Short mmCIF file of C-alpha atoms and ligand atoms in Angstrom, two decimals:
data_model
loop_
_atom_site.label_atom_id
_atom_site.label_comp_id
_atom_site.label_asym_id
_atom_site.label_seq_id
_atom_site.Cartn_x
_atom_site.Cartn_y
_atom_site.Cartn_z
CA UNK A 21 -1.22 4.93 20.53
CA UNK A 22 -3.70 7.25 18.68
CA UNK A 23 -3.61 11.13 18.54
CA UNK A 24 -6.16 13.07 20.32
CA UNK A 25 -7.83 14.36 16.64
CA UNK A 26 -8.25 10.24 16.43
CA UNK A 27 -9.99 9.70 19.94
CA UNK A 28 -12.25 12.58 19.81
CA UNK A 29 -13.19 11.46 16.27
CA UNK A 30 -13.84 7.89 17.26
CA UNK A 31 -16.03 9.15 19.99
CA UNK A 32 -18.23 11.26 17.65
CA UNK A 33 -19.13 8.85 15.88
CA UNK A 34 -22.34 7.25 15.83
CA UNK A 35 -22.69 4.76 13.52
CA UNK A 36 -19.81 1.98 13.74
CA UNK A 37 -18.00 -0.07 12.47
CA UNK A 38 -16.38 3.14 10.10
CA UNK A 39 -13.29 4.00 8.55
CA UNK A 40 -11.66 6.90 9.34
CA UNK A 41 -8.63 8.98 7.63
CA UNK A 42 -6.61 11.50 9.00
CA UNK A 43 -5.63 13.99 5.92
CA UNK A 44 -3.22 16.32 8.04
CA UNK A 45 -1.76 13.70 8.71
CA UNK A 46 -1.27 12.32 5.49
CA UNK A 47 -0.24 15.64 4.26
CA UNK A 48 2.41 15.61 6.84
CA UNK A 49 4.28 12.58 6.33
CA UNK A 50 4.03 13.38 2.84
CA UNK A 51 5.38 16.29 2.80
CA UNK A 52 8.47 14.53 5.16
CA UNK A 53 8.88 11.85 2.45
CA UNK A 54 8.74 14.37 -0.46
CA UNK A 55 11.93 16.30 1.36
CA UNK A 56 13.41 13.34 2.38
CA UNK A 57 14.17 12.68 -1.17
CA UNK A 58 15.46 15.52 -3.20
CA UNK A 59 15.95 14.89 -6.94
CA UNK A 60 14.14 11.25 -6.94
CA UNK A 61 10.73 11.18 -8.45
CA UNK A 62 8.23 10.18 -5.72
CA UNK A 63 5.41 8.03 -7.39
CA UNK A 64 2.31 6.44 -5.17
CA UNK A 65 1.15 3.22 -5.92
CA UNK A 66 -2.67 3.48 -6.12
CA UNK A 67 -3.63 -0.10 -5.53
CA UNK A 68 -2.30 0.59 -1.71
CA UNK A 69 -5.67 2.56 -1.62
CA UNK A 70 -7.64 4.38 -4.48
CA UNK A 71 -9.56 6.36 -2.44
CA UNK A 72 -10.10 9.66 -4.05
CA UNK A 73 -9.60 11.76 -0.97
CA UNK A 74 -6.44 10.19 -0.59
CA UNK A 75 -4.97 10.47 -4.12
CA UNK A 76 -6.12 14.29 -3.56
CA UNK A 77 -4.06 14.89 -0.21
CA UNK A 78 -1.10 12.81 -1.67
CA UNK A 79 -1.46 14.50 -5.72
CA UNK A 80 0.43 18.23 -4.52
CA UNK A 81 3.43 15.72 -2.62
CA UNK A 82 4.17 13.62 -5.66
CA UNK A 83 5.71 13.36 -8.99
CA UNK A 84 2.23 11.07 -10.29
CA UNK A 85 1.03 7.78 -10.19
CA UNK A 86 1.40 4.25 -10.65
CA UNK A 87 -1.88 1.90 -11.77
CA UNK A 88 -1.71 -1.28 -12.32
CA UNK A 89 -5.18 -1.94 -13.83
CA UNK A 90 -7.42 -0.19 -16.81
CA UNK A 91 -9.74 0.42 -13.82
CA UNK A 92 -7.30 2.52 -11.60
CA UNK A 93 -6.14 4.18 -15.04
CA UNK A 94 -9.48 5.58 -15.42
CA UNK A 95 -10.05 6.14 -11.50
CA UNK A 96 -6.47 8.68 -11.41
CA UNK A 97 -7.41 10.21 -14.50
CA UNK A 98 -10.56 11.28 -13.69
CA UNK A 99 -9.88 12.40 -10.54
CA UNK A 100 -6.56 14.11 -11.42
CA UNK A 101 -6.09 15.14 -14.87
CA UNK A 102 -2.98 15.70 -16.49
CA UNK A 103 -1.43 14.15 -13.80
CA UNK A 104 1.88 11.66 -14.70
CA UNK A 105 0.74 7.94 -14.81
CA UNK A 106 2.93 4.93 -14.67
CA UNK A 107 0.87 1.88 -15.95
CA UNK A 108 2.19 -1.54 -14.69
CA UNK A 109 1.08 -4.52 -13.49
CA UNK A 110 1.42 -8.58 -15.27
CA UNK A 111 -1.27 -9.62 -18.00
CA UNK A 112 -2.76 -6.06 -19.23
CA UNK A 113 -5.14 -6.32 -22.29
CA UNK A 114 -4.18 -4.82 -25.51
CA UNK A 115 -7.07 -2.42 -24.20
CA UNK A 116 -4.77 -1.57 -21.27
CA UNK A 117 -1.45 -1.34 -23.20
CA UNK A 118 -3.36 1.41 -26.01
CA UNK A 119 -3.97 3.88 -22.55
CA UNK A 120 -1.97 6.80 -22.71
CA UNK A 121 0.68 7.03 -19.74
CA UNK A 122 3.55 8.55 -19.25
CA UNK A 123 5.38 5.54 -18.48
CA UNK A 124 4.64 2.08 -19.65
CA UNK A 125 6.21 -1.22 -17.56
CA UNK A 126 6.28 -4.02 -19.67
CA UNK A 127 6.54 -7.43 -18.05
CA UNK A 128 7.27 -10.05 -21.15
CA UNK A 129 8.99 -9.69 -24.43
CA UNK A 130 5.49 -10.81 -25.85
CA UNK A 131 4.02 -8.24 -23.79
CA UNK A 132 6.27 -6.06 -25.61
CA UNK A 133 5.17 -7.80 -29.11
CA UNK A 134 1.40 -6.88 -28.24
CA UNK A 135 2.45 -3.48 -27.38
CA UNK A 136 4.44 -2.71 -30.63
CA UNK A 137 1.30 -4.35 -32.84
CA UNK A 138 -0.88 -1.86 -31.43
CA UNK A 139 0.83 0.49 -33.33
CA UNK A 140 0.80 3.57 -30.46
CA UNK A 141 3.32 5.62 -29.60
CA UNK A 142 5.31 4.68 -25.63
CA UNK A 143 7.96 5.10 -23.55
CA UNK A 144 8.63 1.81 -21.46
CA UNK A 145 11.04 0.76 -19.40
CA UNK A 146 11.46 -2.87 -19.03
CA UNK A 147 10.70 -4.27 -15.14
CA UNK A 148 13.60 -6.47 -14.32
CA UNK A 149 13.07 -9.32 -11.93
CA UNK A 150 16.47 -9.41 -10.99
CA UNK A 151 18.17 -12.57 -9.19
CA UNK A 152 19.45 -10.88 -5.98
CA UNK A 153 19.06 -12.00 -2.40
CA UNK A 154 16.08 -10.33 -0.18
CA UNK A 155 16.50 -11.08 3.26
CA UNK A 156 13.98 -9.72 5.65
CA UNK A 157 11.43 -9.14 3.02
CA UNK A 158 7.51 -9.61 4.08
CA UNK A 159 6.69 -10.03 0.44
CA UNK A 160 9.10 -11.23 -2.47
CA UNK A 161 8.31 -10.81 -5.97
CA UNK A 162 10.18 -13.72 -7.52
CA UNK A 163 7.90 -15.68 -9.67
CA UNK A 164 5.63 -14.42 -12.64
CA UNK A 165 6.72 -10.42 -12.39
CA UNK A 166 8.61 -9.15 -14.90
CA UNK A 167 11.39 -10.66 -16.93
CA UNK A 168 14.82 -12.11 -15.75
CA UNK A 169 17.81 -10.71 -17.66
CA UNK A 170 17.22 -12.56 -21.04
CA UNK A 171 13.89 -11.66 -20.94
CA UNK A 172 15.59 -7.90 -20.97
CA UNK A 173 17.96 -9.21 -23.57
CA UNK A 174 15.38 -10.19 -25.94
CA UNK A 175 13.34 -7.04 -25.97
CA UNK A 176 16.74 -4.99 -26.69
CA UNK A 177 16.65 -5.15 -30.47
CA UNK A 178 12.35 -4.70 -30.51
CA UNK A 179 12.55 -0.82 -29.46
CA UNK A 180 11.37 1.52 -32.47
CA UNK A 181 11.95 5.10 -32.89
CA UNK A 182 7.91 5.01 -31.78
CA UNK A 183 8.45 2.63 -29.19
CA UNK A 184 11.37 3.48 -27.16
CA UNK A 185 13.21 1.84 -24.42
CA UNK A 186 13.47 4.34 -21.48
CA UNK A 187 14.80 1.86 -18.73
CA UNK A 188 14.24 -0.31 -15.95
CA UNK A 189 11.69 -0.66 -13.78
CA UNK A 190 12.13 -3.12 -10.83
CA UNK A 191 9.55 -4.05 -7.44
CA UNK A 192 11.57 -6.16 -5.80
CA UNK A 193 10.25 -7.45 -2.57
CA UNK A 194 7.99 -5.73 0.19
CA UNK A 195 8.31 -4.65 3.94
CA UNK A 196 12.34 -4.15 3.21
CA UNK A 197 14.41 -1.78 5.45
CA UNK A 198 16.42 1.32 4.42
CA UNK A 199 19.70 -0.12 4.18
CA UNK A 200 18.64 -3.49 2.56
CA UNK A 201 16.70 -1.17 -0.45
CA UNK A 202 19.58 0.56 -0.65
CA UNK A 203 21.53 -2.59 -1.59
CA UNK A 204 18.99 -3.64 -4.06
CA UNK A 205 19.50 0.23 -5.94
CA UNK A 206 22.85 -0.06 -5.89
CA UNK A 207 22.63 -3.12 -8.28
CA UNK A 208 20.09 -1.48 -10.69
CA UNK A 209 21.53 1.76 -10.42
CA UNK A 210 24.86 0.90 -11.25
CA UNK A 211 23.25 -0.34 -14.95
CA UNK A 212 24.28 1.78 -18.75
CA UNK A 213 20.33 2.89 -17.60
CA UNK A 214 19.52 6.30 -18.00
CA UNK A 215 16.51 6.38 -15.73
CA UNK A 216 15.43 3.70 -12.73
CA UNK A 217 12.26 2.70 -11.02
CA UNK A 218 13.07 1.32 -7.91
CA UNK A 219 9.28 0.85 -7.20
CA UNK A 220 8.28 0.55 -3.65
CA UNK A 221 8.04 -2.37 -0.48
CA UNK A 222 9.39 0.63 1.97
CA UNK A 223 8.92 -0.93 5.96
CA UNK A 224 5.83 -1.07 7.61
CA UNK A 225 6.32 -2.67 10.99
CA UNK A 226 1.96 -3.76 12.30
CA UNK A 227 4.45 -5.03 15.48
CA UNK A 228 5.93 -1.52 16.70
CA UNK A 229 3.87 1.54 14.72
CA UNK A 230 6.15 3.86 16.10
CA UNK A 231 9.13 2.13 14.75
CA UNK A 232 9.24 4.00 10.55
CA UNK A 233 10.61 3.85 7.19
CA UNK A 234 14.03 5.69 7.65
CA UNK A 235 13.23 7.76 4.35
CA UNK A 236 16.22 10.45 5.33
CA UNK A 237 19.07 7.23 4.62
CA UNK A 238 16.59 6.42 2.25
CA UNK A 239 17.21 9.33 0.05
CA UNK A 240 20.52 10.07 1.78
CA UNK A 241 21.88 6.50 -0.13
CA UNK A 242 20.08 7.01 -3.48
CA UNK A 243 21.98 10.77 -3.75
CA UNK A 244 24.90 8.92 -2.96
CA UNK A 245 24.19 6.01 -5.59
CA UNK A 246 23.12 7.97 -8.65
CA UNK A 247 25.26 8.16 -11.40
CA UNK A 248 24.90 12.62 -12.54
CA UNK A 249 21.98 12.43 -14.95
CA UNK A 250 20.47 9.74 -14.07
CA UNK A 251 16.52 9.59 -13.38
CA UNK A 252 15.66 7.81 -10.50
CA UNK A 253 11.75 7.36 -9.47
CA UNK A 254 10.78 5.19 -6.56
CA UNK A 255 6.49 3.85 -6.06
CA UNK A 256 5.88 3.74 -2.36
CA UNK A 257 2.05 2.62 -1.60
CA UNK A 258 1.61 0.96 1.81
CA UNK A 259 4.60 3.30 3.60
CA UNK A 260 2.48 6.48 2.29
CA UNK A 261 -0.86 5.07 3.57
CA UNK A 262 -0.75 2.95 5.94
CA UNK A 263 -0.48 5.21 9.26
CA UNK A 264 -3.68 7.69 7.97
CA UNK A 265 -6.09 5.29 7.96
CA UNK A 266 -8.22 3.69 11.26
CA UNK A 267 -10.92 1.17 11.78
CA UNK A 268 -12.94 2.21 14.70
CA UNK A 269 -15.77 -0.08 16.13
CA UNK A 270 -17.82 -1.58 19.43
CA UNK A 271 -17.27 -4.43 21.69
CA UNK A 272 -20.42 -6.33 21.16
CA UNK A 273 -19.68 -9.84 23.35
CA UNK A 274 -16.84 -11.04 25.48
CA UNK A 275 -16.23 -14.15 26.62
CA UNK A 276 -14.49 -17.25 27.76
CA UNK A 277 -14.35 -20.29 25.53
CA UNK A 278 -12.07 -23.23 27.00
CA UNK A 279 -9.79 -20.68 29.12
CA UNK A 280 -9.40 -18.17 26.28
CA UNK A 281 -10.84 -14.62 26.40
CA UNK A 282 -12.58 -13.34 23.06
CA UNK A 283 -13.70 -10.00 22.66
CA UNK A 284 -16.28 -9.92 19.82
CA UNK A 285 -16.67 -6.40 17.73
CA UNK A 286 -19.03 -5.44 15.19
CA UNK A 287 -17.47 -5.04 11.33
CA UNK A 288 -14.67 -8.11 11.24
CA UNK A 289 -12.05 -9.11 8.56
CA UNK A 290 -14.57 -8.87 5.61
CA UNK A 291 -13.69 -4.86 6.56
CA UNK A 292 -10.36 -4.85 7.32
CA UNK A 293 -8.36 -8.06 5.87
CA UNK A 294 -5.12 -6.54 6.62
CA UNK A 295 -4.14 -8.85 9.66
CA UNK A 296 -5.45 -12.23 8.19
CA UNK A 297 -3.46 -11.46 4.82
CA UNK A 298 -1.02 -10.96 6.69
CA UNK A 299 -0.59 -12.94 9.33
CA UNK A 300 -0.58 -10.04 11.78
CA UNK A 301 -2.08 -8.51 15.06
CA UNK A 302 -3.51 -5.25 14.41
CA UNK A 303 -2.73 -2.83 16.44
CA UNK A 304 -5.45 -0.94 18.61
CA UNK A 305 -6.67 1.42 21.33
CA UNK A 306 -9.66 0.63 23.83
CA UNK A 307 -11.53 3.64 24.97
CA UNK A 308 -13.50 2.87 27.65
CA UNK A 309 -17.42 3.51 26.35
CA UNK A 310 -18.86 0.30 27.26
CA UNK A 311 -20.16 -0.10 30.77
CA UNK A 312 -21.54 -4.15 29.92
CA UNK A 313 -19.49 -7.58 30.66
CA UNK A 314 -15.56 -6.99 31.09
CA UNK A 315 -12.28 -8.21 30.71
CA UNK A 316 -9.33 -7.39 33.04
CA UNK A 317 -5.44 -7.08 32.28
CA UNK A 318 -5.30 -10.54 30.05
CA UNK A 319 -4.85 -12.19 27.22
CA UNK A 320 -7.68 -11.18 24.52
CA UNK A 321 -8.58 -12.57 21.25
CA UNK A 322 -10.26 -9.89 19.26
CA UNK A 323 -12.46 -11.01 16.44
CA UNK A 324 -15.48 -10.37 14.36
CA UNK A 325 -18.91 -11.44 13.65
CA UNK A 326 -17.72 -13.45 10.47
CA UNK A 327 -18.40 -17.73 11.33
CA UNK A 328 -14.98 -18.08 10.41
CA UNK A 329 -12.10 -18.96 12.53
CA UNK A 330 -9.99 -16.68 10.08
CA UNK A 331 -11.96 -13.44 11.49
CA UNK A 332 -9.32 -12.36 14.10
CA UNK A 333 -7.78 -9.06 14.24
CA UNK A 334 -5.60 -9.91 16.62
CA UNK A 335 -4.40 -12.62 19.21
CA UNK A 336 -4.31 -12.85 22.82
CA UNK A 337 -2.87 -9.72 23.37
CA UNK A 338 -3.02 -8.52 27.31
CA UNK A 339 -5.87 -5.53 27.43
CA UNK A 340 -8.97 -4.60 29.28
CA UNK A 341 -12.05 -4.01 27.49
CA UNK A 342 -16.26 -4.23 27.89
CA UNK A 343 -18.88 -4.76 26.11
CA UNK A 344 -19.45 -1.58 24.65
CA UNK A 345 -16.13 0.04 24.06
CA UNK A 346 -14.95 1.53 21.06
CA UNK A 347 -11.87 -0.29 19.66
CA UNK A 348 -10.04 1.80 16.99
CA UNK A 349 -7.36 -0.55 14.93
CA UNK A 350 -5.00 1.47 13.88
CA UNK A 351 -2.73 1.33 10.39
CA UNK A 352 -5.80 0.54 8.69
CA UNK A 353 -5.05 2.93 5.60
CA UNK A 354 -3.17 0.67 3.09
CA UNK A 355 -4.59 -2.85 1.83
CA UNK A 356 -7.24 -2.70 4.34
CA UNK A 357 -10.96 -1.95 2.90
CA UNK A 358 -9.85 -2.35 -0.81
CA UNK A 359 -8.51 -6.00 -0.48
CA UNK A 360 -11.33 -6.77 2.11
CA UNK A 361 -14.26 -9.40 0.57
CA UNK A 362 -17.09 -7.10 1.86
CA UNK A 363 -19.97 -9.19 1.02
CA UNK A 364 -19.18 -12.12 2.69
CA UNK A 365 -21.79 -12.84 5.26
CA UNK A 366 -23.95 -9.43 3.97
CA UNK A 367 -23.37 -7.61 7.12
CA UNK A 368 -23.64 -3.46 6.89
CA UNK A 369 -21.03 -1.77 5.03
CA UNK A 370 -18.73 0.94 7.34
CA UNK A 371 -18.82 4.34 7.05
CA UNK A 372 -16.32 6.66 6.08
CA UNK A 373 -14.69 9.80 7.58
CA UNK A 374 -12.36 11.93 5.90
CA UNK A 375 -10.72 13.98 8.87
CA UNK A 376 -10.15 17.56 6.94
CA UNK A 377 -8.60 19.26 10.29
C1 PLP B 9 2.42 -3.12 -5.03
C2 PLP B 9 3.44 -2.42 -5.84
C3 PLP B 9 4.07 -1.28 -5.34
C4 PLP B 9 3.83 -0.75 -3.94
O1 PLP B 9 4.31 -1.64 -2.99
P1 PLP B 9 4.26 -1.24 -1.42
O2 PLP B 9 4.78 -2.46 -0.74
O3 PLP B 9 2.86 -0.95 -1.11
O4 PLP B 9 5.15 -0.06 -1.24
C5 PLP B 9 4.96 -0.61 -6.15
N1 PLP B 9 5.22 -1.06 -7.40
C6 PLP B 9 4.65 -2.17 -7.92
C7 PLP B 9 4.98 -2.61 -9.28
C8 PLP B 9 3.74 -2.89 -7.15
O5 PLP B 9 3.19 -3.99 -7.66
#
């Protein structure tokens, strides 16, 4: 289902395939995250999607930013100075651990080791890869992120009166639910810390769109949990972007190939990687442009011009559509163009629309 700003904008366009971004829209939900969460710092996690009219619509809703590169460091900071960075992210250079931020994650005790022989000044907390049971995750982050509890333990006695220990940071898993966040905070907020990243993995169902992140229990729970004093900062990035962002493009072929129906479109998955990553069909809309070859009421394959068999956006999923229609995937604004591998197969680049009302 796509608003009516989205159709008319998809039908203006000439040149496809294109990217477009709704920015009321991201305002909006925004703005409804920002309430739903009185007295917790609201970070966005810029490697969801960097793009600079993004971070602008998102920079008057949030507390600041979290980068996990030297590269999105620069990218925030020139686009938005002044504004709050928290730097994270496993390996950084001792190039990355000298930028100035106003919070520092550090992932290793000897992580910790470079940072202290650089000789700056920081305020760190240490991200905690805790042992605790994610069910219903999309994503965990077990494995090489952060430190397990004597990891923490060793860094303990390292802090200086120039490098000081803050508190935890923790990014537990992604694509968790309200209630099962709620159960992971409860364990890190319930710590002698004086101040708590939860980081981010809020919900985003590709299967039902209309089905969201309940951020009212969200924040609801975390009031509830917080011990008086206590700073508590969560790093949403695909929840924030996900919804604004759309993929519109033509029906170029259909066909039939051993029974099953495949509707070709210009751009493919070197674009929009999103459902190959993972493992998804992306939603879409037809609108009937096309008046060439058709398909009726069945089972369609939707894929791109890549000579891969990985190129599918989605799979057999009952529709009509003709050569020539414009096919707008939507959810196409978090992990979509930025993790994309745009030169395979040199095809054009998309354009991109910034929707401004
Ligand atoms: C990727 C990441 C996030 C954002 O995760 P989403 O699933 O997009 O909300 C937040 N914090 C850290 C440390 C991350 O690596």
């Amino acid at each position: 289902m796509i608003t009516p700003r989205i159709r008319e904008a998809a039908l203006r366009l000439g040149d496809v395939p294109a990217y477009v971004y709704d920015l009321p829209a991201l305002h909006e939900h925004a703005s409804g995250v920002r309430q739903a969460l009185p007295g917790i710092e609201l970070y966005y996690a810029v490697k969801a999607n960097p793009a600079a009219e993004l971070l602008q619509t998102l920079a008057e809703h949030v507390d600041g930013f979290e980068v996990s590169s030297g590269g999105e460091h620069a990218h925030v900071s020139a686009l938005l100075p002044g504004k709050p960075l928290a730097l994270g992210g496993p390996g950084k250079t001792d190039a990355e651990l000298r930028l100035p931020c106003h919070r520092l994650h550090v992932e290793s005790p000897n992580e910790l080791r470079r940072l202290l022989a650089t000789g700056r000044e920081a305020d760190v907390l240490l991200r905690l890869n805790p042992d605790l049971p994610v069910e219903g995750a999309a994503l965990t982050m077990s494995g090489p992120f952060g430190m397990d509890e004597a990891g923490v333990r060793e860094c303990l006695p390292l802090f200086t009166d120039r490098v000081r220990l803050r508190g935890l940071h923790s990014h537990l898993a992604s694509g968790l639910d309200a209630p099962s966040l709620l159960r992971l905070a409860g364990t890190l907020l319930d710590t002698e810390h004086d101040e708590v990243n939860l980081g981010g993995g809020m919900a985003v169902s590709y299967a039902s769109p209309e089905s969201r992140f309940d951020w009212r229990a969200y924040g609801a729970g975390l009031a509830a949990l917080r011990r008086a004093g206590q700073r508590v900062r969560v790093e949403p990035g695909r929840a924030l972007t996900a919804y604004c962002g759309y993929y519109v493009t033509k029906v170029v072929d259909v066909k039939r190939v051993r029974g099953e129906a495949y509707a070709i479109v210009l751009g493919g998955t070197h674009h929009l990687r999103t459902p190959v990553t993972k493992g998804h069909d992306q939603p879409f809309t037809v609108l009937p442009t096309g008046d060439g070859p058709a398909l009726t009421d069945e089972p369609v394959t939707v894929v791109g011009q890549l000579c891969t068999p990985k190129d599918v956006f989605a799979r057999k999923i009952v529709t009509s559509v003709r050569v020539g229609d414009t096919v707008v995937f939507e959810m196409a604004g978090a992990y979509a163009w930025n993790i994309s591998h745009h030169d395979f197969l040199m095809h054009p680049k998309p354009g991109f629309h910034y929707l401004r009302d």
